[in-house]
mmCIF file of C-alpha atoms and ligand atoms in Angstrom:
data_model
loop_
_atom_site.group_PDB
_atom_site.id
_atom_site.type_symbol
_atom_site.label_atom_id
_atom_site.label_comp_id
_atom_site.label_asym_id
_atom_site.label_seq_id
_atom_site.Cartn_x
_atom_site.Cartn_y
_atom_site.Cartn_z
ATOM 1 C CA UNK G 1 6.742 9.128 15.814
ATOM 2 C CA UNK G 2 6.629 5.820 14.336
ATOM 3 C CA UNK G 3 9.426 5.608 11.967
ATOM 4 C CA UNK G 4 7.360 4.030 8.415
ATOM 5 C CA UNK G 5 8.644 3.122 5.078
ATOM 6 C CA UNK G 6 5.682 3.117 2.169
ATOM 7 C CA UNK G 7 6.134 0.606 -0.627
ATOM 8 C CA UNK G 8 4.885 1.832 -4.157
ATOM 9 C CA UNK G 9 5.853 0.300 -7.915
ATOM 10 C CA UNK G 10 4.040 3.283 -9.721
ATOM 11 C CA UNK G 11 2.805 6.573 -9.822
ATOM 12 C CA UNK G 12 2.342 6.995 -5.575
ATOM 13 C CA UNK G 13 -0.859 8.916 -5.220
ATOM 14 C CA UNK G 14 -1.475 7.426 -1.931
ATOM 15 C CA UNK G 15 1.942 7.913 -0.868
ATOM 16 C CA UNK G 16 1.785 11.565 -1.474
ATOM 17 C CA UNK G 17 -1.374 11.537 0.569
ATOM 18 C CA UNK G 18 0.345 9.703 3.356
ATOM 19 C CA UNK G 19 3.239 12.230 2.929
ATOM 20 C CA UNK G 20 0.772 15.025 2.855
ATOM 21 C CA UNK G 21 -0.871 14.404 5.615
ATOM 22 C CA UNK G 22 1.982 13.450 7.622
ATOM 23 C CA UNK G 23 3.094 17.271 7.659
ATOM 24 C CA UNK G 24 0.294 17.932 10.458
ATOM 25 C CA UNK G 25 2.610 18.183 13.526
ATOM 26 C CA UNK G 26 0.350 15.591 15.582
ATOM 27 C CA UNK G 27 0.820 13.164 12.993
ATOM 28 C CA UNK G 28 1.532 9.865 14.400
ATOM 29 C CA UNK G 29 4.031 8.629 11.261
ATOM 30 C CA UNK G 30 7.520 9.748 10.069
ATOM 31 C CA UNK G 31 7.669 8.467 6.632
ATOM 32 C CA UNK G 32 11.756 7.549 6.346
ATOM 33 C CA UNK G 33 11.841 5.830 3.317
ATOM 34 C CA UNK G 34 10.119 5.053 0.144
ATOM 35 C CA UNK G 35 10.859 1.053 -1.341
ATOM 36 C CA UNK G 36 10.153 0.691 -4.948
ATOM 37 C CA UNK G 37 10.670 -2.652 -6.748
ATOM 38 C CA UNK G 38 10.088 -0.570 -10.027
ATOM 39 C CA UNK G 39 13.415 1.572 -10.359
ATOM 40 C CA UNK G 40 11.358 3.909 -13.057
ATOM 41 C CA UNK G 41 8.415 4.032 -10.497
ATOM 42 C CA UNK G 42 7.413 7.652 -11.262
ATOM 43 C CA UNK G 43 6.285 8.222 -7.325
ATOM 44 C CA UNK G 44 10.130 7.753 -6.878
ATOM 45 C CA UNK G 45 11.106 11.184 -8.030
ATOM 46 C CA UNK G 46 8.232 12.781 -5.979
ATOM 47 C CA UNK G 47 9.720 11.422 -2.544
ATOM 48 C CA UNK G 48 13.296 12.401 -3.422
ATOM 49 C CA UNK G 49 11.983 15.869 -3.722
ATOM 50 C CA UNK G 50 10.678 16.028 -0.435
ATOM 51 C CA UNK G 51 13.546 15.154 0.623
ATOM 52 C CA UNK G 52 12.472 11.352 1.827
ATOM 53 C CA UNK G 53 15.298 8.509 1.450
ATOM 54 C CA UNK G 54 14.236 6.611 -1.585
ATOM 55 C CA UNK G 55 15.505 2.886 -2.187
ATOM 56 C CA UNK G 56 14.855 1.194 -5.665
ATOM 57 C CA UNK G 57 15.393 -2.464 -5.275
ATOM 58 C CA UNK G 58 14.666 -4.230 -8.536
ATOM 59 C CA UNK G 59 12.951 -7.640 -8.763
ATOM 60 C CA UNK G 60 14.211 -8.016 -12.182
ATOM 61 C CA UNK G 61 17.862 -8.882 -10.632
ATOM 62 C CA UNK G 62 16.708 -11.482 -8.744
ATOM 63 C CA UNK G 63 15.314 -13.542 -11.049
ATOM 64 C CA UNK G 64 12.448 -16.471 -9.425
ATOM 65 C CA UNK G 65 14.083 -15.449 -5.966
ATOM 66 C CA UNK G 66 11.300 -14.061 -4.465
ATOM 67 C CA UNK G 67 12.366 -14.402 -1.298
ATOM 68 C CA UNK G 68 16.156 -12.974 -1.961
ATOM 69 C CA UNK G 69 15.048 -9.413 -3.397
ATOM 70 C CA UNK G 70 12.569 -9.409 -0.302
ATOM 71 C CA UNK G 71 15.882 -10.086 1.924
ATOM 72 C CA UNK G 72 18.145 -7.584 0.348
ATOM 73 C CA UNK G 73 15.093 -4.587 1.383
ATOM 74 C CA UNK G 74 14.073 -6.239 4.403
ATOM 75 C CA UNK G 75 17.915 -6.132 5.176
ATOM 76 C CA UNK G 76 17.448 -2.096 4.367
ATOM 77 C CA UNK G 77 14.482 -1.704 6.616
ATOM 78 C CA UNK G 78 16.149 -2.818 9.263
ATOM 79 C CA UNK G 79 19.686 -0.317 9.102
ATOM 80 C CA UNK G 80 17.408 2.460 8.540
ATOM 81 C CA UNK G 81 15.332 1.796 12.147
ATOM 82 C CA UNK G 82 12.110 1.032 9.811
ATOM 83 C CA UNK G 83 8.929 0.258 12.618
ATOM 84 C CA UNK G 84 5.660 0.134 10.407
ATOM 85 C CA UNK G 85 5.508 -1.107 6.968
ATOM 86 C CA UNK G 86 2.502 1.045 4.513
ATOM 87 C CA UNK G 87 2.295 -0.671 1.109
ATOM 88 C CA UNK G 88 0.521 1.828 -1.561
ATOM 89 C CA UNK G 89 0.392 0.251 -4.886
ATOM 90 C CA UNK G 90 3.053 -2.532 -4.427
ATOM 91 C CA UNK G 91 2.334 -5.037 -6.950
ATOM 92 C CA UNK G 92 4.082 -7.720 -6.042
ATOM 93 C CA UNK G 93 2.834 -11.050 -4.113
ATOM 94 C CA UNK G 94 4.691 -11.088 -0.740
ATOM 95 C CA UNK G 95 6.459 -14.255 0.171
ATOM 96 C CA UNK G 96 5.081 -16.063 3.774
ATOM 97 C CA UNK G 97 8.564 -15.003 5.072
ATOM 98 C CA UNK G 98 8.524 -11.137 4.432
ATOM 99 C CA UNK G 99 4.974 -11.161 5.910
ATOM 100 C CA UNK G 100 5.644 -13.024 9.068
ATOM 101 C CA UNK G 101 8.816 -10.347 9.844
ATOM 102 C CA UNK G 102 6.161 -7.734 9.799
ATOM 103 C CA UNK G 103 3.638 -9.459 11.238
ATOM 104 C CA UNK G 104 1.477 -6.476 12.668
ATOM 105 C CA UNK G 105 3.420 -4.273 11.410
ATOM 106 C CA UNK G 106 2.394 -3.613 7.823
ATOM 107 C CA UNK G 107 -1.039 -2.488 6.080
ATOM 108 C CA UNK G 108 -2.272 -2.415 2.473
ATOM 109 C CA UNK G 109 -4.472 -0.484 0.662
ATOM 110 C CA UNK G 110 -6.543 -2.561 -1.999
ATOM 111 C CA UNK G 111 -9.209 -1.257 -4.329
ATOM 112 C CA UNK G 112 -12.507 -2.963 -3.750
ATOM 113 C CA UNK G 113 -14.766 -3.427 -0.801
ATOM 114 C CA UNK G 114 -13.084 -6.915 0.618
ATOM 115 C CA UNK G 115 -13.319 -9.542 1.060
ATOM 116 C CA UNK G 116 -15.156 -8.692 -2.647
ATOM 117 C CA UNK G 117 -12.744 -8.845 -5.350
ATOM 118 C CA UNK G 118 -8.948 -10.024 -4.419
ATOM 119 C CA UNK G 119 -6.597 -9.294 -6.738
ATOM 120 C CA UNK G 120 -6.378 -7.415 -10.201
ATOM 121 C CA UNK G 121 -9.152 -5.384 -11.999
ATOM 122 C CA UNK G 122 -11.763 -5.189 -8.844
ATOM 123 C CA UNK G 123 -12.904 -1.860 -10.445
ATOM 124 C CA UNK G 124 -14.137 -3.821 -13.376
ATOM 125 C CA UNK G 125 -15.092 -6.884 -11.563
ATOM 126 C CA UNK G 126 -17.284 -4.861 -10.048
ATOM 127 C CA UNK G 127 -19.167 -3.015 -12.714
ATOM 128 C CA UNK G 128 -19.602 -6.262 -14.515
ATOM 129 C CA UNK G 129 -20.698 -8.032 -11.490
ATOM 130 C CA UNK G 130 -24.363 -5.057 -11.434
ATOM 131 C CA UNK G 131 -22.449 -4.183 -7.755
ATOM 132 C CA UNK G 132 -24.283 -0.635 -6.454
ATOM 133 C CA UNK G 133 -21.252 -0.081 -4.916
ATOM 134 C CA UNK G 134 -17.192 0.258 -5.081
ATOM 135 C CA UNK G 135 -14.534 1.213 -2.752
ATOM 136 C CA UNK G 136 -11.685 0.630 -1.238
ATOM 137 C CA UNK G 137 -9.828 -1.184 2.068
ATOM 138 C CA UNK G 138 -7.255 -1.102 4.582
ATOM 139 C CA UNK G 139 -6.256 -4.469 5.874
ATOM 140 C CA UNK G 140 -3.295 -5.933 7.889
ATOM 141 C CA UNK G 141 -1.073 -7.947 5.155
ATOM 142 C CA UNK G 142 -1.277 -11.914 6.130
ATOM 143 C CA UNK G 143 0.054 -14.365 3.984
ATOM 144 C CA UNK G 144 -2.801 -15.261 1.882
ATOM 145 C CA UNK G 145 -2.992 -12.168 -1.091
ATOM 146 C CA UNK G 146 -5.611 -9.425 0.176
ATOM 147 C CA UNK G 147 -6.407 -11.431 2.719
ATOM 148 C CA UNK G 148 -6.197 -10.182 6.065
ATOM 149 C CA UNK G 149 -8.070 -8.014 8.817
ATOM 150 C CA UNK G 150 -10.185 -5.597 6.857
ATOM 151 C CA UNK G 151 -8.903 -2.452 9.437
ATOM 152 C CA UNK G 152 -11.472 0.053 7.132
ATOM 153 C CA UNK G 153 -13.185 0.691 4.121
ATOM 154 C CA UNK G 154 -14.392 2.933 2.349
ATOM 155 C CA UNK G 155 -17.963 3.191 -0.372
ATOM 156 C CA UNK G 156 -18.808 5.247 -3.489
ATOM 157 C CA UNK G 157 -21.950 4.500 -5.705
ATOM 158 C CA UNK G 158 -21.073 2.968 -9.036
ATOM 159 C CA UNK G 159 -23.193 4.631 -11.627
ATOM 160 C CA UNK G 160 -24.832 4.006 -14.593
ATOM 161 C CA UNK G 161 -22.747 3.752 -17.537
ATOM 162 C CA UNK G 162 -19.695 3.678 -15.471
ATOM 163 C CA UNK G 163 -16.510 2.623 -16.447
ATOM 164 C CA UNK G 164 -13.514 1.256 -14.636
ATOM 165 C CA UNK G 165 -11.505 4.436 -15.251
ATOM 166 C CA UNK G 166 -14.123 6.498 -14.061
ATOM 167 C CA UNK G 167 -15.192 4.447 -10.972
ATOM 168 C CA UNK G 168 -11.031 3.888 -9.991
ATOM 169 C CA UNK G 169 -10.913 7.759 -9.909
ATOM 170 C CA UNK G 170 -14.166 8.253 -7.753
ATOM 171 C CA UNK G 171 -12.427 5.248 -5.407
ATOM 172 C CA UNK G 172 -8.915 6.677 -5.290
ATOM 173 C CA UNK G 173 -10.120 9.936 -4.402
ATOM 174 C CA UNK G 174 -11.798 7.716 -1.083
ATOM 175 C CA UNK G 175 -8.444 6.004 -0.482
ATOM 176 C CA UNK G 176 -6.554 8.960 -0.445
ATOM 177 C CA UNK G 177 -8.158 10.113 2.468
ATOM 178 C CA UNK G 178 -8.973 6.869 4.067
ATOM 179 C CA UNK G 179 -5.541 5.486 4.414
ATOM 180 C CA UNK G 180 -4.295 8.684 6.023
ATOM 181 C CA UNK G 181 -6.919 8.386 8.261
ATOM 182 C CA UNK G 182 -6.021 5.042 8.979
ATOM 183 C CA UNK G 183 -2.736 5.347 9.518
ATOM 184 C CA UNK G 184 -3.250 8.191 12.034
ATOM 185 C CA UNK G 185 -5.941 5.922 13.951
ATOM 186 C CA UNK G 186 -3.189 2.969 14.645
ATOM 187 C CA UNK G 187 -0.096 4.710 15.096
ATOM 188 C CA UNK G 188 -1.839 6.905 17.529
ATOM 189 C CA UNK G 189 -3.021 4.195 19.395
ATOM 190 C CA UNK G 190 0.268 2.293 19.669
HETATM 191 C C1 LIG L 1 -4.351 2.148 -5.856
HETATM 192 O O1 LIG L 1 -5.642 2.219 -6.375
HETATM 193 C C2 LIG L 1 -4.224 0.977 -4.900
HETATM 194 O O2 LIG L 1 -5.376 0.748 -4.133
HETATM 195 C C3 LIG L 1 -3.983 -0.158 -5.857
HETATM 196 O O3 LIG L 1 -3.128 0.367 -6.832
HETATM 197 C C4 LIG L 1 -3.348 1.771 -6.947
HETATM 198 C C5 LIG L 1 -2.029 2.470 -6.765
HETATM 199 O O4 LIG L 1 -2.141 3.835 -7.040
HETATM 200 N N1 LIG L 1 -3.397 -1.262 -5.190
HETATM 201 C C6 LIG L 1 -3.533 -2.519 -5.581
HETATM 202 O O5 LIG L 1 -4.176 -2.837 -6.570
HETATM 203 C C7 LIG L 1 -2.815 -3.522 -4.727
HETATM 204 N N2 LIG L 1 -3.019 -4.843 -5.229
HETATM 205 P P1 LIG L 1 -1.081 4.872 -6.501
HETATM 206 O O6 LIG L 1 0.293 4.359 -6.958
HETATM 207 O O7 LIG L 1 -1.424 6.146 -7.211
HETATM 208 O O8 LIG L 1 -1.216 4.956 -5.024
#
């Protein structure tokens, strides 16, 4: 199995679905470790009980050093035997150098059909935008934010009267099973 670390800064729901999932026996991933910038990340205390190594590294102490707090857990990665990089709700930009370590290596999840909608608040971009429809993608992390190889996606309808709340839900629901998916699909192929 390929030995994977997930990054998260928040709740985790796709993390527990990667988790989840991963307890099929034929599953290609071993998630080893869960990075958090976000020491109070509540998807912290969820991987700790499953008994997955959790690391909180926090950007706070690094000031503008970018580059330094992604050392220090790159550094981490790298003890620990890390092979595949998932990020799941990791809201921080990655420096150039981070990405170029795992170049091929690491996927993100973002929520909007790219390359629609980079960045923050694609749910309500969307909406106001008279889009039919939302969703979500899986793309190999390049330097440029949200920006690489669209790997899959993902489509709900947005409805009339919807709001962002209510068209994130009907999208996360989507990713949860998409990124699983997805992750099984590569690391089987490897
Ligand atoms: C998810 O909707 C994910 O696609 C999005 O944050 C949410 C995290 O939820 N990611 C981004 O916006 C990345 N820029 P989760 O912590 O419950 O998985």
């Amino acid at each position: 199995k390929t030995k994977t670390a997930i990054f998260i800064s928040g709740r985790g729901s796709n993390m527990v679905a990667l988790v989840e999932a991963s307890k099929a026996a034929d599953f290609p991933a071993d998630f080893a470790l869960v990075v958090s910038n976000d020491p109070t990340a509540a998807g912290l205390e969820w991987a700790a009980s499953q008994g997955i190594d959790t690391l909180a590294v926090d950007h706070k102490t690094y000031g503008k050093d970018r580059e330094a707090h992604e050392r220090a857990i790159d550094a981490e990665l790298r003890a620990r035997g890390i092979e595949f990089i998932c990020l799941a709700g990791y809201m921080r930009i990655l420096t150039p150098w981070l990405v170029e370590q795992w170049s091929g290596k690491m996927i993100n999840i973002h929520p909007s059909l790219l390359p629609k909608y980079k960045g923050l608040h694609t749910h309500e971009r969307a909406i106001e935008a008279g889009d039919a429809e939302g969703g979500c993608s899986i793309h190999w992390v390049s330097p440029g934010v949200d920006d690489g190889d669209v790997i899959a996606q993902a489509r709900v309808p947005i409805l009339d009267g919807d709001t962002p709340d209510a068209l994130a839900a009907r999208v996360l629901k989507e990713e949860h099973k998409l990124y699983a998916a997805t992750v099984r699909q590569i690391l089987t192929k490897k």
